[in-house]
PDB file of C-alpha atoms and ligand atoms in Angstrom:
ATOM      1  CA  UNK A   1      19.685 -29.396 -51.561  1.00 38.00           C
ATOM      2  CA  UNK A   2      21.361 -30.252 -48.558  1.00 40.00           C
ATOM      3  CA  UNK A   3      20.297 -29.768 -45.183  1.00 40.00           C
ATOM      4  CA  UNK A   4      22.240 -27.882 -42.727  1.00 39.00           C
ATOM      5  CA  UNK A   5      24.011 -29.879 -40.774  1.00 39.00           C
ATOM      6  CA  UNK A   6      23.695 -29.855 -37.486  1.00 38.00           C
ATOM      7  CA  UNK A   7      25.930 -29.634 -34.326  1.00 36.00           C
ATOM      8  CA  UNK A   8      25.297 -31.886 -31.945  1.00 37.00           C
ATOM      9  CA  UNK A   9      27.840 -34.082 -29.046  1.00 35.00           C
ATOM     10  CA  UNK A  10      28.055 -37.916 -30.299  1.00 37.00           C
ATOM     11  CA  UNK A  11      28.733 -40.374 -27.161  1.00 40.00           C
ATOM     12  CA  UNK A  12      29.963 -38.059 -24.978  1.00 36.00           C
ATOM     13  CA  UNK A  13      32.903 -37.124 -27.757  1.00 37.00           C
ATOM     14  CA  UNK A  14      33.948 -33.384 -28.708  1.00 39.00           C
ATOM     15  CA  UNK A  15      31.248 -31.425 -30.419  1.00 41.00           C
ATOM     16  CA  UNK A  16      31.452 -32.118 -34.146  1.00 39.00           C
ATOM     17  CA  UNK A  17      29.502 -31.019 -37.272  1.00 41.00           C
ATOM     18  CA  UNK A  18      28.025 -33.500 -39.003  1.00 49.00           C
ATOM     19  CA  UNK A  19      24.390 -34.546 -40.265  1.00 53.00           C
ATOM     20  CA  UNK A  20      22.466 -36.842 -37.336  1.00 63.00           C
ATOM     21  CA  UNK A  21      22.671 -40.099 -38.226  1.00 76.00           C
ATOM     22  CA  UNK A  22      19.166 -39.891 -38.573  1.00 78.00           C
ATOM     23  CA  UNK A  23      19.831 -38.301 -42.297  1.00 90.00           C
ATOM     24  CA  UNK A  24      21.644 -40.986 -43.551  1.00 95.00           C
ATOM     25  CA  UNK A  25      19.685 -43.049 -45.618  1.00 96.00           C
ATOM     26  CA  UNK A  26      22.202 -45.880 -46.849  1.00 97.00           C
ATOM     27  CA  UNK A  27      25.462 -46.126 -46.890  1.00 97.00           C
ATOM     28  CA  UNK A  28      28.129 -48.285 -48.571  1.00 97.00           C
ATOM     29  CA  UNK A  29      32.026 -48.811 -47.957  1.00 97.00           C
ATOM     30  CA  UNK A  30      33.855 -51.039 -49.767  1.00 97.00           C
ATOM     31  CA  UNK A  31      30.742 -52.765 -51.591  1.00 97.00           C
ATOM     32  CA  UNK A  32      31.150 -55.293 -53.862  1.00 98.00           C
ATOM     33  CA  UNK A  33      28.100 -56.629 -55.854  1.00 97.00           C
ATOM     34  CA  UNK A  34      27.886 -58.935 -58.671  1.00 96.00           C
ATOM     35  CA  UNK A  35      25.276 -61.989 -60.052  1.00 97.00           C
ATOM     36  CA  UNK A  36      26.137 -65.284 -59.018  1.00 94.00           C
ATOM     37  CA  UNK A  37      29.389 -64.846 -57.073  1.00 92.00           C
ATOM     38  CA  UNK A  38      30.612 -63.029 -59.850  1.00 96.00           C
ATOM     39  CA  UNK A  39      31.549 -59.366 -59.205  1.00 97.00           C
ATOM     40  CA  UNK A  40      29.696 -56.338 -61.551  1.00 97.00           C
ATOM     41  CA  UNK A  41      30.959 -53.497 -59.415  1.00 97.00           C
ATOM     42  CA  UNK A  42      33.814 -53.068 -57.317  1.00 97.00           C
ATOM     43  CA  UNK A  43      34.698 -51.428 -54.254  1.00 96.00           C
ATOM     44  CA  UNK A  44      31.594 -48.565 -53.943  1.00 97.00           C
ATOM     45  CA  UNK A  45      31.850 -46.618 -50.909  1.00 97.00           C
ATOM     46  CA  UNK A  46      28.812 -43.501 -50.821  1.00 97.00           C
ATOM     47  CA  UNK A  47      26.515 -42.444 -48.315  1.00 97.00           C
ATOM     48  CA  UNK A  48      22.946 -40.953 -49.354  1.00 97.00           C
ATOM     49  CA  UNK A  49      20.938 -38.424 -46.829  1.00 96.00           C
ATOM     50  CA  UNK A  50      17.957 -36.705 -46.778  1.00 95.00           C
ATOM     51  CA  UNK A  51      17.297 -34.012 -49.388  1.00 96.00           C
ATOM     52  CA  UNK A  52      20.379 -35.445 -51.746  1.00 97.00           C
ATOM     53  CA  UNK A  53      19.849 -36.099 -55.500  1.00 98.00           C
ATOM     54  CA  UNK A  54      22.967 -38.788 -56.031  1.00 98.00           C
ATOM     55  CA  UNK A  55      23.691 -39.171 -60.022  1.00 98.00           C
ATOM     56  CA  UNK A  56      25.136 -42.135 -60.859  1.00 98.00           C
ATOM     57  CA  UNK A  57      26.979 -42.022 -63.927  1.00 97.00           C
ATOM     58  CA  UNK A  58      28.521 -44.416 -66.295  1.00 96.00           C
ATOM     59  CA  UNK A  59      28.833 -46.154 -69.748  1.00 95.00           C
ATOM     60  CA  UNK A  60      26.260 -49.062 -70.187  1.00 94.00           C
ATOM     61  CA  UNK A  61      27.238 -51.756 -68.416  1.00 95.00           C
ATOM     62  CA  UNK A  62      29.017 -49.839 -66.099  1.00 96.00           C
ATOM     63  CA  UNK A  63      27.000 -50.861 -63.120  1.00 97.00           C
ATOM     64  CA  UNK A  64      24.369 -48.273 -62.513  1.00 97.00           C
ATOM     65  CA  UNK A  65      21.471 -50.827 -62.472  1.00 96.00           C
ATOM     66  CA  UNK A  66      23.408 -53.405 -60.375  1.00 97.00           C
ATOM     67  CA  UNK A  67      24.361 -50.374 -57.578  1.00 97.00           C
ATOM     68  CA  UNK A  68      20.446 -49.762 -57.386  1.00 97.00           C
ATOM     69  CA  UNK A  69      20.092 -53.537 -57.454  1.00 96.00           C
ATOM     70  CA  UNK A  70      22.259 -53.519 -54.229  1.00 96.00           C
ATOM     71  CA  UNK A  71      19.908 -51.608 -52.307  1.00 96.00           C
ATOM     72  CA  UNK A  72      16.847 -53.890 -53.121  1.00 94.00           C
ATOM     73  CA  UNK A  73      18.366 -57.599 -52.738  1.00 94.00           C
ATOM     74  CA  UNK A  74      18.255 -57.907 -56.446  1.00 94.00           C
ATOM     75  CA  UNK A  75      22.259 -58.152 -56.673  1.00 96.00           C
ATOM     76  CA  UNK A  76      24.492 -59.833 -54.646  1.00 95.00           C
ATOM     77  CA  UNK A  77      26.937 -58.530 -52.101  1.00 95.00           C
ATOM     78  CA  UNK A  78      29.766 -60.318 -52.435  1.00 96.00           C
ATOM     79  CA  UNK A  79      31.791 -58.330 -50.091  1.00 96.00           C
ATOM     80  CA  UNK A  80      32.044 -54.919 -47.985  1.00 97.00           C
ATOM     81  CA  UNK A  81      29.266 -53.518 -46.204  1.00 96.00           C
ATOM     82  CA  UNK A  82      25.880 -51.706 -47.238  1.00 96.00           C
ATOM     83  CA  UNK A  83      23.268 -50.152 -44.605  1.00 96.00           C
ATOM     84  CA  UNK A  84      20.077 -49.199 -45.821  1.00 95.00           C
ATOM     85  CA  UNK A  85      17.946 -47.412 -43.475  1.00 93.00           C
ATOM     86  CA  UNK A  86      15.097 -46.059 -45.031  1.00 93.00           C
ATOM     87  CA  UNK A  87      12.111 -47.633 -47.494  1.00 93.00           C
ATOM     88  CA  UNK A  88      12.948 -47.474 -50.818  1.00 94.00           C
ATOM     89  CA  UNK A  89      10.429 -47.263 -53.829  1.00 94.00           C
ATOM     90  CA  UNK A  90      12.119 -48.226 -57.459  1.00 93.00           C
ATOM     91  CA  UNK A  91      11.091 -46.606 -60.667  1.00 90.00           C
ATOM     92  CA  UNK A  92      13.272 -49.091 -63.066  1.00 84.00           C
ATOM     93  CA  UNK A  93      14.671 -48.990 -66.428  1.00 80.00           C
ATOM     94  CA  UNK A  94      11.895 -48.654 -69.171  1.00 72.00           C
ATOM     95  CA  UNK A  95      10.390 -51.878 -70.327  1.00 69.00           C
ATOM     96  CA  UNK A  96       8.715 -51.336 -73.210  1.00 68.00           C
ATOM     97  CA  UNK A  97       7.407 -55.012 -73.689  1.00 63.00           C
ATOM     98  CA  UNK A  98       5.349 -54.640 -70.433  1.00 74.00           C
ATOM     99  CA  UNK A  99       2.977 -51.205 -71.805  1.00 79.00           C
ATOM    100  CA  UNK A 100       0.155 -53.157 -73.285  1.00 77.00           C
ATOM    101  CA  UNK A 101      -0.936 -54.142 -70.027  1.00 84.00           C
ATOM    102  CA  UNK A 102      -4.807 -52.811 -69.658  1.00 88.00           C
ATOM    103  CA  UNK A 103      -4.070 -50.999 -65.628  1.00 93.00           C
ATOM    104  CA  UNK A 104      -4.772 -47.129 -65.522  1.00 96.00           C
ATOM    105  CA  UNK A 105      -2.903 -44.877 -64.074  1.00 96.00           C
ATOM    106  CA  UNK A 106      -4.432 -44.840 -60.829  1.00 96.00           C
ATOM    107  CA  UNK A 107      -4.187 -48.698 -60.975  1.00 95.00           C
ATOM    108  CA  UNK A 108      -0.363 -48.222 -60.892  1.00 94.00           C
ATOM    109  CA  UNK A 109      -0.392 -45.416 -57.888  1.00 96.00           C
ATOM    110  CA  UNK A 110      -2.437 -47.965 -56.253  1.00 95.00           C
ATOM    111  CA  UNK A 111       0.395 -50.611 -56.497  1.00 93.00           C
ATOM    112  CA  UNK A 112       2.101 -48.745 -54.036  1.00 92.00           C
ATOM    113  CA  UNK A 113      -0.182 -49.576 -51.176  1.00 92.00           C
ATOM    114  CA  UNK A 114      -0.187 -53.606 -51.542  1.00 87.00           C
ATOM    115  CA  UNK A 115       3.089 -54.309 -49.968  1.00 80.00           C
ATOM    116  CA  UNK A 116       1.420 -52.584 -47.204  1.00 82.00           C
ATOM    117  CA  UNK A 117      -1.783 -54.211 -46.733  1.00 84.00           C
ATOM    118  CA  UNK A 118      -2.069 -57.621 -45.105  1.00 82.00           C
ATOM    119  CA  UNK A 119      -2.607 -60.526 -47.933  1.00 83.00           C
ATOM    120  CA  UNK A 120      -6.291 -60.671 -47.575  1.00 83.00           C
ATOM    121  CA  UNK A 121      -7.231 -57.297 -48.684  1.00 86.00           C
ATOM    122  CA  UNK A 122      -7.824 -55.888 -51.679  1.00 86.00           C
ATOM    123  CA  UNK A 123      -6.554 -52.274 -52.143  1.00 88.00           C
ATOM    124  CA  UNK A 124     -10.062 -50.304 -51.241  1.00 90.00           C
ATOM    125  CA  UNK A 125     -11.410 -46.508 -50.830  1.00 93.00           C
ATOM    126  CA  UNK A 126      -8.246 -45.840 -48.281  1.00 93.00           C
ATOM    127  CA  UNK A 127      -6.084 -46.780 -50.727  1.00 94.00           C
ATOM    128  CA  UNK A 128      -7.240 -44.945 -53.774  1.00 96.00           C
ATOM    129  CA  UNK A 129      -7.303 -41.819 -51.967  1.00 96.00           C
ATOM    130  CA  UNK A 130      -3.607 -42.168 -51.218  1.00 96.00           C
ATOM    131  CA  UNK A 131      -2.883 -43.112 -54.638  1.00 97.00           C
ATOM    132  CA  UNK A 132      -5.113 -39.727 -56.098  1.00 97.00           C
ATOM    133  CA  UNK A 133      -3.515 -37.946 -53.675  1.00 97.00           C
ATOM    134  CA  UNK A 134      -0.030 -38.941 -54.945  1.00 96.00           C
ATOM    135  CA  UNK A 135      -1.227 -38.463 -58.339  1.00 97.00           C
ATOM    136  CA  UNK A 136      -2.165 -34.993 -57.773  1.00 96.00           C
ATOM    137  CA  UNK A 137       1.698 -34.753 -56.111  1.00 94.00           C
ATOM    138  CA  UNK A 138       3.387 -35.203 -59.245  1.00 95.00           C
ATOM    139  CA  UNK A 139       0.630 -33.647 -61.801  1.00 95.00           C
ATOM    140  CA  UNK A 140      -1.125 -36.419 -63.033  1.00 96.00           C
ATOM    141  CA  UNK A 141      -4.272 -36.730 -61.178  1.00 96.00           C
ATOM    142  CA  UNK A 142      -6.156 -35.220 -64.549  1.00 97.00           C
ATOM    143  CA  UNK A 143      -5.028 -38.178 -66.189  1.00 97.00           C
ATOM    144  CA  UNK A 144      -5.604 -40.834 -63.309  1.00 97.00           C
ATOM    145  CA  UNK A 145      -8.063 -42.898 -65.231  1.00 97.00           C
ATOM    146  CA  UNK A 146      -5.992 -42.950 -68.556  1.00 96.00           C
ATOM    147  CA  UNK A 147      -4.237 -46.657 -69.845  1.00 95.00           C
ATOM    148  CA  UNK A 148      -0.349 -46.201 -68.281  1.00 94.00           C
ATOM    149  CA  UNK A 149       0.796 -47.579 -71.683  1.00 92.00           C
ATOM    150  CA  UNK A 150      -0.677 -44.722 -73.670  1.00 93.00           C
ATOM    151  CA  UNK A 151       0.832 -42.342 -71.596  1.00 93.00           C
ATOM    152  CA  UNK A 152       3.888 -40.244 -72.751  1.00 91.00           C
ATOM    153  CA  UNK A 153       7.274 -41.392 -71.072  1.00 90.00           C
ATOM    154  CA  UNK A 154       6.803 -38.283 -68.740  1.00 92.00           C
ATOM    155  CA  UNK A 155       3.698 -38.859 -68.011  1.00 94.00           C
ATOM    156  CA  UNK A 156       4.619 -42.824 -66.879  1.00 93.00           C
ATOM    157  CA  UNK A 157       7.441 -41.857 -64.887  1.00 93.00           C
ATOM    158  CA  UNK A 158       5.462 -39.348 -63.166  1.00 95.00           C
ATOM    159  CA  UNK A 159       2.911 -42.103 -62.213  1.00 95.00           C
ATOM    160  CA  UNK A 160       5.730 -44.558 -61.654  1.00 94.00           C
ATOM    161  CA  UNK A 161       7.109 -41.705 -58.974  1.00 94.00           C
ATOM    162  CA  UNK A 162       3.680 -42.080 -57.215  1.00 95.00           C
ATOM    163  CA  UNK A 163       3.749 -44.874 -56.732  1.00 95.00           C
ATOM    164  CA  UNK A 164       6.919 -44.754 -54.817  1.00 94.00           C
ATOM    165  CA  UNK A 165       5.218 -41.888 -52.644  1.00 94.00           C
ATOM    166  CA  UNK A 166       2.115 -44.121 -52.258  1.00 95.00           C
ATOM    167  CA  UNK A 167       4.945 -46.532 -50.852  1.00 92.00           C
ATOM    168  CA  UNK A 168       6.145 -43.802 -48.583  1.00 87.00           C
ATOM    169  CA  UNK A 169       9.449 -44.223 -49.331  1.00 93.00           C
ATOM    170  CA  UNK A 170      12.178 -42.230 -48.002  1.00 94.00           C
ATOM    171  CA  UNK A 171      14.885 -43.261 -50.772  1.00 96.00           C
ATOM    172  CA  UNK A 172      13.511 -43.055 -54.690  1.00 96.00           C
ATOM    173  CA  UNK A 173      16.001 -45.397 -56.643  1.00 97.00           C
ATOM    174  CA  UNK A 174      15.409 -43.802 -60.469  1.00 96.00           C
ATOM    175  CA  UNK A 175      16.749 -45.568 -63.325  1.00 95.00           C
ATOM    176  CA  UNK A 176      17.351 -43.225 -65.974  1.00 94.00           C
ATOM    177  CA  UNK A 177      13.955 -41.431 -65.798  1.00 93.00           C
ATOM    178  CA  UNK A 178      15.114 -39.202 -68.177  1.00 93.00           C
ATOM    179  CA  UNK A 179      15.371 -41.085 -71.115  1.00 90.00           C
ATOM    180  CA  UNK A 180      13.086 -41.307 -74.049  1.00 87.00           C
ATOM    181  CA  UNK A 181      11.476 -37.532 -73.015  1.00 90.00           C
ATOM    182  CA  UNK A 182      11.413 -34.243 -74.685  1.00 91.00           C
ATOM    183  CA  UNK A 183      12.911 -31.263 -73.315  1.00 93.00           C
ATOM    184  CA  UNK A 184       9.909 -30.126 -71.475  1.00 93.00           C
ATOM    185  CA  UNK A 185       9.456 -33.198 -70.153  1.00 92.00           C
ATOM    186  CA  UNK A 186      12.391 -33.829 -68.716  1.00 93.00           C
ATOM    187  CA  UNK A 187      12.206 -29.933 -67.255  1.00 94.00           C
ATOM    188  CA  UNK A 188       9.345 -30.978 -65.302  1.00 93.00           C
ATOM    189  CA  UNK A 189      10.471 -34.498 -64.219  1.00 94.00           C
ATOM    190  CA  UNK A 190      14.011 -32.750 -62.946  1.00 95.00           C
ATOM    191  CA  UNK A 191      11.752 -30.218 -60.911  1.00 95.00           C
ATOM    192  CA  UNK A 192       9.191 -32.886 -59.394  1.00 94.00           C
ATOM    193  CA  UNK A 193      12.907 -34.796 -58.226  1.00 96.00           C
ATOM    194  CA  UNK A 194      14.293 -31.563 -56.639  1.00 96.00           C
ATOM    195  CA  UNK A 195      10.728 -30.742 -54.695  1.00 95.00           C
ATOM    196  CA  UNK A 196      10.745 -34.546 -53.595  1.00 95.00           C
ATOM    197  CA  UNK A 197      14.383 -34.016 -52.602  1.00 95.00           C
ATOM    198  CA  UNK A 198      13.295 -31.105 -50.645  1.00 93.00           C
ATOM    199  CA  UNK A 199      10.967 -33.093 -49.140  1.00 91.00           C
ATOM    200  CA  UNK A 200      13.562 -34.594 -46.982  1.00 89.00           C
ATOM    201  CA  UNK A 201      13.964 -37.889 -49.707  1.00 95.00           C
ATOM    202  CA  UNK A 202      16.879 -39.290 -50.691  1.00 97.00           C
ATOM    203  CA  UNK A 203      17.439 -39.976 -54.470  1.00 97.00           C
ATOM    204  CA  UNK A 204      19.337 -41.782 -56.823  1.00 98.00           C
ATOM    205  CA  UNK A 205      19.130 -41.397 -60.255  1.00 97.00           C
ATOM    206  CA  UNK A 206      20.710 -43.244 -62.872  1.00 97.00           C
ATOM    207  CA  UNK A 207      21.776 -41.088 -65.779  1.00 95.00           C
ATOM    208  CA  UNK A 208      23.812 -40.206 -68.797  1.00 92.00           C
ATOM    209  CA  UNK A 209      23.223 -36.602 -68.678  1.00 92.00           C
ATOM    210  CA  UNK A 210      26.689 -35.221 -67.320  1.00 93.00           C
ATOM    211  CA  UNK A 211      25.051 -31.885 -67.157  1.00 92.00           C
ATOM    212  CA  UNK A 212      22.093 -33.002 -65.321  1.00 93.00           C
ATOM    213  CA  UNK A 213      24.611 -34.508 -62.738  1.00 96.00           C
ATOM    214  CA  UNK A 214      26.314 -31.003 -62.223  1.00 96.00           C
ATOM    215  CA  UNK A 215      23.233 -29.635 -61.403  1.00 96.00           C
ATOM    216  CA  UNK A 216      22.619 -32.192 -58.457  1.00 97.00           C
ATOM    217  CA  UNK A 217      24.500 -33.230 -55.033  1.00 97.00           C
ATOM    218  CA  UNK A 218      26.836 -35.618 -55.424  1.00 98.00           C
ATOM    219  CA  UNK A 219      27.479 -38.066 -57.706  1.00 98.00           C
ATOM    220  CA  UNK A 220      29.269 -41.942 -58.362  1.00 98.00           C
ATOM    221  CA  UNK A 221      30.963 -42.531 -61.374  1.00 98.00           C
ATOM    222  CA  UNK A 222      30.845 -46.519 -62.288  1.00 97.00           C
ATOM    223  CA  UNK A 223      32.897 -48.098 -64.571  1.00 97.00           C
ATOM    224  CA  UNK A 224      32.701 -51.897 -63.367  1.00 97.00           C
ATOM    225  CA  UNK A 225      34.534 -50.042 -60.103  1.00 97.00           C
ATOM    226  CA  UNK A 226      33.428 -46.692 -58.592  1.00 97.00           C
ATOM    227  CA  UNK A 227      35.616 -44.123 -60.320  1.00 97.00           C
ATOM    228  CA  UNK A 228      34.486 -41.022 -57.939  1.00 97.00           C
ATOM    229  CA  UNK A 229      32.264 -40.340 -55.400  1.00 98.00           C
ATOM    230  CA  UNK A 230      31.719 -36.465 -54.391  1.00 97.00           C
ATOM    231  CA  UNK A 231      30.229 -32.939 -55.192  1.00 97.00           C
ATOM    232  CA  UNK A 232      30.129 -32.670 -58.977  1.00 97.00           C
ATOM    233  CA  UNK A 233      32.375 -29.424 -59.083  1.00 95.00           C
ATOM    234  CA  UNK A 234      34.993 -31.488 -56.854  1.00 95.00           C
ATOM    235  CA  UNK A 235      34.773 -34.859 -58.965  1.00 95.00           C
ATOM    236  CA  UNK A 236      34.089 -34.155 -62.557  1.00 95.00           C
ATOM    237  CA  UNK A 237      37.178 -33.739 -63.889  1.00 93.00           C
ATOM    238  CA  UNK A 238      38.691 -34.849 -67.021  1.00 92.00           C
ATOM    239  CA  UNK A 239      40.747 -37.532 -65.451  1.00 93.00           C
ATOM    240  CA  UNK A 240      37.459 -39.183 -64.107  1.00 95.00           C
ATOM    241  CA  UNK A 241      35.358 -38.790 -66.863  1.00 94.00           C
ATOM    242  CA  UNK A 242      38.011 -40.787 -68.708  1.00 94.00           C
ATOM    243  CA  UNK A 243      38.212 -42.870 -66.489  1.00 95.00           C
ATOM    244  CA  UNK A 244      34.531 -43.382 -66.248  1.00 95.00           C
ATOM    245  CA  UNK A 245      33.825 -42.909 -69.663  1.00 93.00           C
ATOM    246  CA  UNK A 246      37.278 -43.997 -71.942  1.00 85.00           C
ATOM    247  CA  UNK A 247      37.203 -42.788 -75.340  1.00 67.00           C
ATOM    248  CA  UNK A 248      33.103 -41.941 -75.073  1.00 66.00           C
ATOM    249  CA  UNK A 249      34.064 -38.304 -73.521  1.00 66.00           C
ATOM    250  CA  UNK A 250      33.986 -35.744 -76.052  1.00 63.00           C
ATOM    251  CA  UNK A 251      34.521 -31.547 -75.793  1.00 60.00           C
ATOM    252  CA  UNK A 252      31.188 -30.052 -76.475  1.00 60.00           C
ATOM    253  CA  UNK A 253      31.742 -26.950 -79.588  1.00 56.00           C
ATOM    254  CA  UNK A 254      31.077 -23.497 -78.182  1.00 57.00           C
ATOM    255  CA  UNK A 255      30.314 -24.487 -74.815  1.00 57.00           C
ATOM    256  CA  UNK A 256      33.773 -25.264 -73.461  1.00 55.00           C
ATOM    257  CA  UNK A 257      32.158 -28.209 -71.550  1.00 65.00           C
ATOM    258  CA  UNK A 258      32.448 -31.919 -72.003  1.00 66.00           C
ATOM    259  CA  UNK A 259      30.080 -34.196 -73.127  1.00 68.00           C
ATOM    260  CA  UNK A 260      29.680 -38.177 -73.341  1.00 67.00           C
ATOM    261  CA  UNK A 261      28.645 -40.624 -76.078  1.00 63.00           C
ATOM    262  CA  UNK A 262      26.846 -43.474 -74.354  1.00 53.00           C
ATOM    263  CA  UNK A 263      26.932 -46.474 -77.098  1.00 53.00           C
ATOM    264  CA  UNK A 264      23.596 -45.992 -77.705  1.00 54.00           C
ATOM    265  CA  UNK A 265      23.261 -42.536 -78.208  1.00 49.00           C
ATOM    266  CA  UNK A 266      23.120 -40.941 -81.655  1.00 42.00           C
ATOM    267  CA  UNK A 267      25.502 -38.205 -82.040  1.00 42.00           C
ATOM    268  CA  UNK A 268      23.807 -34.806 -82.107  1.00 40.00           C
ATOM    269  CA  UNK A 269      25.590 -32.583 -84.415  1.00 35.00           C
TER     270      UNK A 269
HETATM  271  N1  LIG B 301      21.000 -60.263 -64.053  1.00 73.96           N
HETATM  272  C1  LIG B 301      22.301 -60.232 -64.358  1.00 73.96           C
HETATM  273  N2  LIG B 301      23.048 -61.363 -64.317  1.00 73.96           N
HETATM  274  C2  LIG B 301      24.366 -61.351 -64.618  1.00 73.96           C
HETATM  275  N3  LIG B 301      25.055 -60.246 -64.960  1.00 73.96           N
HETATM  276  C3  LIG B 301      24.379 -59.092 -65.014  1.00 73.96           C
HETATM  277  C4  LIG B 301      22.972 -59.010 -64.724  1.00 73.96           C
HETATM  278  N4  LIG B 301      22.579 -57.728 -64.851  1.00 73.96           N
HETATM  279  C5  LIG B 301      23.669 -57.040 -65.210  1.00 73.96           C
HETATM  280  N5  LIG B 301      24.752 -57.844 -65.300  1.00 73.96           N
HETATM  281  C6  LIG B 301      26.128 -57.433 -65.642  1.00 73.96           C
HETATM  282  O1  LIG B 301      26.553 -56.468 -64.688  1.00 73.96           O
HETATM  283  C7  LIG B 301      27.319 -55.436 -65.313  1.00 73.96           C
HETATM  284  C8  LIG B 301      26.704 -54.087 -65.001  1.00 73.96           C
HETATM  285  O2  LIG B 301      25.436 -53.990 -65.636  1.00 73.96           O
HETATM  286  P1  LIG B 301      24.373 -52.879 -65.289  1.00 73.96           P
HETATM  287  O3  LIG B 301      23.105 -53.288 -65.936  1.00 73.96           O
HETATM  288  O4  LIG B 301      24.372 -52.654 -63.845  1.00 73.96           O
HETATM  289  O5  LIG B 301      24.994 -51.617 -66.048  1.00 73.96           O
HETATM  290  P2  LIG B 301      24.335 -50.180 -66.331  1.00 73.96           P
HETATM  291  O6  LIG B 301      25.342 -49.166 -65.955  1.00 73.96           O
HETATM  292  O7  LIG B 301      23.004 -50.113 -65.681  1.00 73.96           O
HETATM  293  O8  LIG B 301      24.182 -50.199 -67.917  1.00 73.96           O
HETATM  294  P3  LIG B 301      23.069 -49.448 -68.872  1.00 73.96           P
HETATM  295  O9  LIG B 301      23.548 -48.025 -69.043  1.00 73.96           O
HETATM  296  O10 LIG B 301      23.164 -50.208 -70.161  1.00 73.96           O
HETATM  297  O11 LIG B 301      21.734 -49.570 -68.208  1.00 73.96           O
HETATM  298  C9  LIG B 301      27.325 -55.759 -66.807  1.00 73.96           C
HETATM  299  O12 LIG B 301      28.534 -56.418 -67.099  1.00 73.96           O
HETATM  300  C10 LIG B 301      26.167 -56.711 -66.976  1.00 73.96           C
HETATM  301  O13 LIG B 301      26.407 -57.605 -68.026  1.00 73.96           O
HETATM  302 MG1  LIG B 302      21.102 -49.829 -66.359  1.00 73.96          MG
END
């Protein structure tokens, strides 16, 4: 999904091909983040554009969560450099204690919109019609007046990924979307992230799905220090996926492929 790059003349220099700078959304070299002065991930150097889908891979605890923590302030950058240069809308990790809250669907969407409006107002007829509008973006419009707890997990990302486009945010930071869905479910959420992508988005999506990664960009591999960054038929080699994933990587029977066993996986035999 990406873009062609372009050739254009950069401060008077020799004509070079390269993506505008325009299309880079953030960008890391030599990033360091941790909690408290006290490093999670070390050294991370990527660069996201517009129209990428960026898996980042590892074990739990690897740092996936703390690299999309980096982009919003929620981690601390102990050293190196990060440039983010677009808005970025978060769909985080599932947490299951929070469903029982009574907000619809549409209620959610309309989250989107507050950070936009000016203290005093209340999200109003504007606002829902962005929200419907978003909801009718990823397929859930039908079900815009249904209780977001009672939805499937599908169904909530979906919403969850409105919200974000309510938010009209150019960089979707996805933390493992994918888990807890069926098949189908997860067919449709992967297509919804490639037409987004399209879109001219950026988007990073935590996973554990190594064949979900090969279908995508690029990806980072994390094991408390990024292992790889690159195209997945450049990076995912044995060597990094044990170095990624130690003794978790595992030769998948009849396909010839290689598989992982996050920790809290159960084996599928
Ligand atoms: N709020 C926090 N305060 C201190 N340490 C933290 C915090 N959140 C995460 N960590 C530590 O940072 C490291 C990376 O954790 P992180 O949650 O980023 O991993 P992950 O790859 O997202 O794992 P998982 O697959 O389980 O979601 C771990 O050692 C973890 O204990
Ligand atoms: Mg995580």
């Amino acid at each position: 999904m990406n873009r062609a790059a372009a050739s254009h003349e950069v401060d008077g220099g020799p004509l070079i091909r390269a993506t505008s700078d325009r299309d880079v959304l953030a960008e890391a070299a030599g990033l360091t983040v941790g909690y408290g002065g006290v490093a999670a991930i070390e050294n991370v150097s990527f660069r996201v554009r517009r129209g990428e889908r960026i898996a980042l891979l590892g074990p739990n605890g690897g740092g996936k969560t703390t690299l999309l923590r980096s982009i919003t302030g929620e981690a601390d950058r102990i050293s190196g450099s990060l440039r983010v240069s677009a808005s970025w809308a978060t769909v985080p990790q599932t947490e299951r204690s929070r469903l029982d809250y009574p907000v619809s669907a549409l209620d959610v969407a309309v989250m989107g919109s507050l950070a936009s409006l000016p203290w005093w107002r209340q999200p109003g007829r504007r606002e829902r019609a962005a929200a419907l509008q978003a909801l009718e973006r990823v397929g859930m419009v039908k079900l815009a007046g249904a209780t977001f707890g009672e939805l499937s997990a599908g169904q909530r990302q979906r919403v969850l990924i409105a919200r974000g486009l309510v938010q009209d945010a150019g960089l979707l930071l996805l933390d493992e979307p994918f888990t807890g869905l069926d098949a189908s479910s997860s067919d449709r959420l992967e297509t919804l992230i490639g037409a987004l992508a399209t879109e001219e988005r950026g988007i990073l999506i935590a996973t554990h799905d190594l064949e979900q990664a090969r279908r995508w960009d690029l990806v980072v591999c994390l094991n408390r220090r990024q292992i790889a960054f690159g195209p997945p038929g450049e990076v995912l080699n044995l060597a990094v996926l044990e170095a990624t994933y130690g003794g978790a990587i595992v030769a998948i029977p009849d396909s010839g492929g290689l598989g992982i066993l996050p920790p809290h996986h159960h084996h599928q035999s």
